[in-house]
Backbone as a printed PyTorch tensor [residue, N CA C, xyz], in Angstrom:
tensor([[[ 93.2310,  -9.8760, -46.4100],
         [ 92.5220, -10.0500, -45.1680],
         [ 93.4360, -10.6550, -44.1210]],

        [[ 93.0220, -10.5570, -42.9000],
         [ 93.8160, -11.1180, -41.8190],
         [ 92.8900, -11.6560, -40.7520]],

        [[ 93.4010, -12.4780, -39.8970],
         [ 92.5990, -12.9670, -38.7860],
         [ 91.5310, -13.9410, -39.2250]],

        [[ 90.3120, -13.7170, -38.7760],
         [ 89.2300, -14.6520, -39.0420],
         [ 88.8530, -14.7480, -40.5110]],

        [[ 88.8780, -13.6270, -41.2220],
         [ 88.4340, -13.6310, -42.6090],
         [ 89.6200, -13.5680, -43.5580]],

        [[ 90.1600, -14.7080, -43.8450],
         [ 91.2820, -14.8060, -44.7520],
         [ 90.7800, -14.8790, -46.1850]],

        [[ 91.6830, -14.6360, -47.1140],
         [ 91.3390, -14.7990, -48.5200],
         [ 90.7470, -16.1950, -48.7080]],

        [[ 89.6520, -16.2510, -49.4290],
         [ 89.0060, -17.5340, -49.6740],
         [ 87.9210, -17.8810, -48.6810]],

        [[ 87.7280, -17.0300, -47.6510],
         [ 86.6580, -17.2810, -46.6850],
         [ 85.3170, -17.2710, -47.4070]],

        [[ 84.4850, -18.2510, -47.1220],
         [ 83.1600, -18.3330, -47.7120],
         [ 82.1660, -17.6520, -46.7840]],

        [[ 81.2950, -16.8300, -47.3810],
         [ 80.2080, -16.2040, -46.6400],
         [ 78.8960, -16.6540, -47.2720]],

        [[ 77.8290, -16.5510, -46.5020],
         [ 76.5470, -17.1030, -46.9360],
         [ 75.4500, -16.0550, -46.8390]],

        [[ 74.5160, -16.0520, -47.8090],
         [ 73.3990, -15.1100, -47.7300],
         [ 72.4700, -15.4850, -46.5810]],

        [[ 71.8720, -14.4840, -45.9640],
         [ 70.9450, -14.6990, -44.8580],
         [ 69.7450, -15.5290, -45.3100]],

        [[ 69.2480, -15.2580, -46.4910],
         [ 68.0970, -15.9840, -47.0360],
         [ 68.5540, -16.7970, -48.2320]],

        [[ 67.8410, -17.8870, -48.5040],
         [ 68.1760, -18.6770, -49.6880],
         [ 68.0520, -17.8050, -50.9260]],

        [[ 68.9120, -18.0400, -51.8830],
         [ 68.9570, -17.2240, -53.0820],
         [ 69.0390, -18.1030, -54.3160]],

        [[ 68.4280, -17.6420, -55.3930],
         [ 68.5620, -18.3540, -56.6510],
         [ 69.8350, -17.9220, -57.3780]],

        [[ 70.4410, -16.8070, -56.9330],
         [ 71.6490, -16.2800, -57.5740],
         [ 72.8980, -16.9980, -57.0620]],

        [[ 72.9490, -17.2470, -55.7680],
         [ 74.1320, -17.8900, -55.1970],
         [ 73.7970, -18.5800, -53.8880]],

        [[ 74.5740, -19.5890, -53.5830],
         [ 74.4630, -20.2510, -52.2840],
         [ 75.5100, -19.7260, -51.3240]],

        [[ 76.5580, -19.1000, -51.8970],
         [ 77.6380, -18.5610, -51.0800],
         [ 78.4220, -17.5490, -51.9020]],

        [[ 79.3460, -16.8660, -51.2400],
         [ 80.2510, -15.9190, -51.8880],
         [ 81.6190, -16.1090, -51.2490]],

        [[ 82.6470, -15.5380, -51.8880],
         [ 84.0160, -15.7100, -51.4080],
         [ 84.6760, -14.3520, -51.2460]],

        [[ 85.3840, -14.1750, -50.1290],
         [ 86.1280, -12.9470, -49.8790],
         [ 87.5340, -13.0970, -50.4630]],

        [[ 87.9780, -12.0590, -51.1980],
         [ 89.3210, -12.0540, -51.7830],
         [ 90.2770, -11.2500, -50.8980]],

        [[ 91.5610, -11.3860, -51.1570],
         [ 92.5960, -10.7310, -50.3490],
         [ 92.4220,  -9.2120, -50.2980]],

        [[ 91.9240,  -8.6080, -51.3760],
         [ 91.7500,  -7.1570, -51.4080],
         [ 90.4460,  -6.7050, -50.7470]],

        [[ 89.6940,  -7.6630, -50.1820],
         [ 88.4350,  -7.3290, -49.5150],
         [ 87.2230,  -7.4050, -50.4150]],

        [[ 87.4380,  -7.5900, -51.7200],
         [ 86.2980,  -7.7130, -52.6230],
         [ 85.5900,  -9.0460, -52.3870]],

        [[ 84.3620,  -9.1180, -52.8420],
         [ 83.5470, -10.3180, -52.6470],
         [ 83.0830, -10.8250, -53.9930]],

        [[ 83.3250, -12.1050, -54.2380],
         [ 82.9320, -12.7140, -55.5120],
         [ 81.6170, -13.4570, -55.3390]],

        [[ 80.6700, -13.0980, -56.2110],
         [ 79.3470, -13.7270, -56.2210],
         [ 79.0740, -14.1930, -57.6450]],

        [[ 78.8430, -15.4730, -57.8280],
         [ 78.4750, -16.0240, -59.1330],
         [ 79.4250, -15.5440, -60.2420]],

        [[ 80.7320, -15.5260, -59.9370],
         [ 81.7270, -15.1550, -60.9340],
         [ 81.9620, -13.6700, -61.0990]],

        [[ 81.2200, -12.8270, -60.3900],
         [ 81.3940, -11.3740, -60.4530],
         [ 82.0230, -10.8930, -59.1510]],

        [[ 82.8730,  -9.8720, -59.2500],
         [ 83.5460,  -9.3320, -58.0780],
         [ 82.9270,  -7.9960, -57.6910]],

        [[ 82.7230,  -7.7820, -56.3900],
         [ 82.1020,  -6.5640, -55.8810],
         [ 82.9890,  -5.9490, -54.8090]],

        [[ 83.0230,  -4.6010, -54.7180],
         [ 83.9370,  -3.9270, -53.8020],
         [ 83.5120,  -3.9340, -52.3410]],

        [[ 82.2570,  -4.3130, -52.0640],
         [ 81.7800,  -4.2560, -50.6790],
         [ 80.7270,  -5.3280, -50.4300]],

        [[ 80.4860,  -5.6510, -49.1600],
         [ 79.4270,  -6.6070, -48.8370],
         [ 78.0590,  -6.1410, -49.3280]],

        [[ 77.7930,  -4.8300, -49.2530],
         [ 76.4960,  -4.3080, -49.6780],
         [ 76.3080,  -4.4050, -51.1810]],

        [[ 77.3600,  -4.1310, -51.9430],
         [ 77.2690,  -4.2470, -53.4000],
         [ 77.0170,  -5.7010, -53.8090]],

        [[ 77.6800,  -6.6200, -53.1260],
         [ 77.4820,  -8.0400, -53.4230],
         [ 76.0630,  -8.4630, -53.0520]],

        [[ 75.5700,  -7.9960, -51.9210],
         [ 74.2140,  -8.3360, -51.4820],
         [ 73.1760,  -7.7670, -52.4450]],

        [[ 73.4280,  -6.5610, -52.9480],
         [ 72.4930,  -5.9560, -53.9080],
         [ 72.4010,  -6.8010, -55.1680]],

        [[ 73.5250,  -7.3360, -55.6080],
         [ 73.5250,  -8.1930, -56.7980],
         [ 72.6600,  -9.4310, -56.5650]],

        [[ 72.7300,  -9.9820, -55.3790],
         [ 71.9760, -11.1970, -55.0700],
         [ 70.4970, -10.8890, -54.8670]],

        [[ 70.1800,  -9.8160, -54.1410],
         [ 68.7900,  -9.5010, -53.7890],
         [ 68.0800,  -8.6450, -54.8170]],

        [[ 68.8330,  -7.8900, -55.6280],
         [ 68.2040,  -7.0300, -56.6180],
         [ 67.7580,  -5.6880, -56.0670]],

        [[ 68.0830,  -5.4280, -54.8130],
         [ 67.7430,  -4.1620, -54.1760],
         [ 68.8100,  -3.8420, -53.1390]],

        [[ 68.9200,  -2.5560, -52.7650],
         [ 69.9460,  -2.2010, -51.7840],
         [ 69.7550,  -3.0120, -50.5100]],

        [[ 70.8500,  -3.5210, -50.0210],
         [ 70.8590,  -4.3100, -48.7850],
         [ 72.1360,  -3.9970, -48.0320]],

        [[ 72.0470,  -3.8200, -46.7330],
         [ 73.2460,  -3.6230, -45.9310],
         [ 73.9280,  -4.9870, -45.7920]],

        [[ 74.9770,  -5.1850, -46.5700],
         [ 75.6660,  -6.4630, -46.6140],
         [ 76.3340,  -6.8600, -45.3140]],

        [[ 76.6750,  -5.8660, -44.4820],
         [ 77.3090,  -6.1930, -43.1950],
         [ 76.3470,  -6.9620, -42.2960]],

        [[ 75.0430,  -6.7350, -42.4720],
         [ 74.0270,  -7.4660, -41.7080],
         [ 73.5670,  -8.7270, -42.4460]],

        [[ 73.5740,  -8.6720, -43.7800],
         [ 72.9600,  -9.7320, -44.5800],
         [ 73.8380, -10.9600, -44.7650]],

        [[ 75.1370, -10.7640, -44.9680],
         [ 76.0390, -11.9120, -45.1550],
         [ 76.3930, -12.5310, -43.8130]],

        [[ 76.5000, -13.8620, -43.8070],
         [ 76.8360, -14.6110, -42.6030],
         [ 78.1510, -15.3560, -42.8010]],

        [[ 78.8910, -15.5080, -41.7210],
         [ 80.1700, -16.2170, -41.7250],
         [ 80.0570, -17.3720, -40.7400]],

        [[ 80.6310, -18.4910, -41.0840],
         [ 80.6340, -19.6340, -40.1740],
         [ 79.7340, -20.7510, -40.6760]],

        [[ 79.5970, -21.7590, -39.8440],
         [ 78.8180, -22.9380, -40.2070],
         [ 77.7060, -23.1950, -39.2050]],

        [[ 76.5870, -23.6940, -39.6900],
         [ 75.5020, -24.1240, -38.8170],
         [ 75.0660, -23.0780, -37.8140]],

        [[ 74.9430, -23.4960, -36.5640],
         [ 74.4660, -22.6180, -35.4960],
         [ 75.4760, -21.5350, -35.1150]],

        [[ 76.7230, -21.6910, -35.5460],
         [ 77.7490, -20.7040, -35.1770],
         [ 77.8720, -19.5750, -36.1940]],

        [[ 76.9780, -19.5060, -37.1860],
         [ 77.0440, -18.4250, -38.1670],
         [ 76.8570, -17.0800, -37.4750]],

        [[ 77.6690, -16.1080, -37.9270],
         [ 77.6220, -14.7480, -37.3900],
         [ 77.4830, -13.7700, -38.5420]],

        [[ 76.8650, -12.6260, -38.2840],
         [ 76.7760, -11.5830, -39.2970],
         [ 78.1620, -10.9780, -39.5050]],

        [[ 78.4250, -10.5380, -40.7370],
         [ 79.7040,  -9.8730, -41.0120],
         [ 79.9120,  -8.6800, -40.0770]],

        [[ 78.8400,  -7.9760, -39.7380],
         [ 78.9710,  -6.7940, -38.8680],
         [ 79.5630,  -7.1620, -37.5150]],

        [[ 79.2890,  -8.3830, -37.0480],
         [ 79.8510,  -8.8100, -35.7690],
         [ 81.3650,  -8.9500, -35.8720]],

        [[ 81.8230,  -9.4390, -37.0030],
         [ 83.2600,  -9.5780, -37.2400],
         [ 83.8670,  -8.1890, -37.4400]],

        [[ 83.1310,  -7.3330, -38.1580],
         [ 83.6140,  -5.9790, -38.4310],
         [ 83.8360,  -5.2070, -37.1380]],

        [[ 83.0640,  -5.5200, -36.1050],
         [ 83.2030,  -4.8480, -34.8100],
         [ 84.4970,  -5.2430, -34.1090]],

        [[ 85.1920,  -6.2240, -34.6790],
         [ 86.4620,  -6.6700, -34.1330],
         [ 87.5450,  -6.3650, -35.1640]],

        [[ 87.8930,  -5.0840, -35.3710],
         [ 88.7580,  -4.6890, -36.4780],
         [ 90.1190,  -5.3670, -36.5080]],

        [[ 90.6030,  -5.7840, -35.3840],
         [ 91.9050,  -6.4610, -35.4000],
         [ 91.7930,  -7.8490, -36.0350]],

        [[ 90.5930,  -8.3330, -36.2250],
         [ 90.3940,  -9.6540, -36.8310],
         [ 90.1130,  -9.5850, -38.3230]],

        [[ 89.8630,  -8.3910, -38.8340],
         [ 89.4050,  -8.2520, -40.2150],
         [ 90.2420,  -7.2300, -40.9550]],

        [[ 90.8160,  -7.6480, -42.0480],
         [ 91.6530,  -6.7510, -42.8120],
         [ 90.9030,  -5.9620, -43.8580]],

        [[ 89.5900,  -5.7790, -43.7100],
         [ 88.7960,  -5.0390, -44.7040],
         [ 88.6480,  -3.5930, -44.3030]]])
C-alpha cells in the first residue's frame, strides 16, 4: 500500500460486530479479520456480517468523527496502493 493506507492500517466495521472490532490492511492489499486473511474489503465484510456486503462502503478508516468509508479513499487512487 501507499499513501494514506499503509501496511498495518486499521479499518473498522460500520456496525458493531461480535466477530471483530477492527481489521488490518496488509502490504498486498489483503485484509486480516480475526486471524483470517481476505483478498478484498467485500470478502472481509462478508466474513464479519455473514452475508454479501460491499466492503468499500462498509469498512471505515480513521478515528472518531473523521472516519471515512474506504470508497472515499478508493476515489483517490494516488493515495491507495490497492
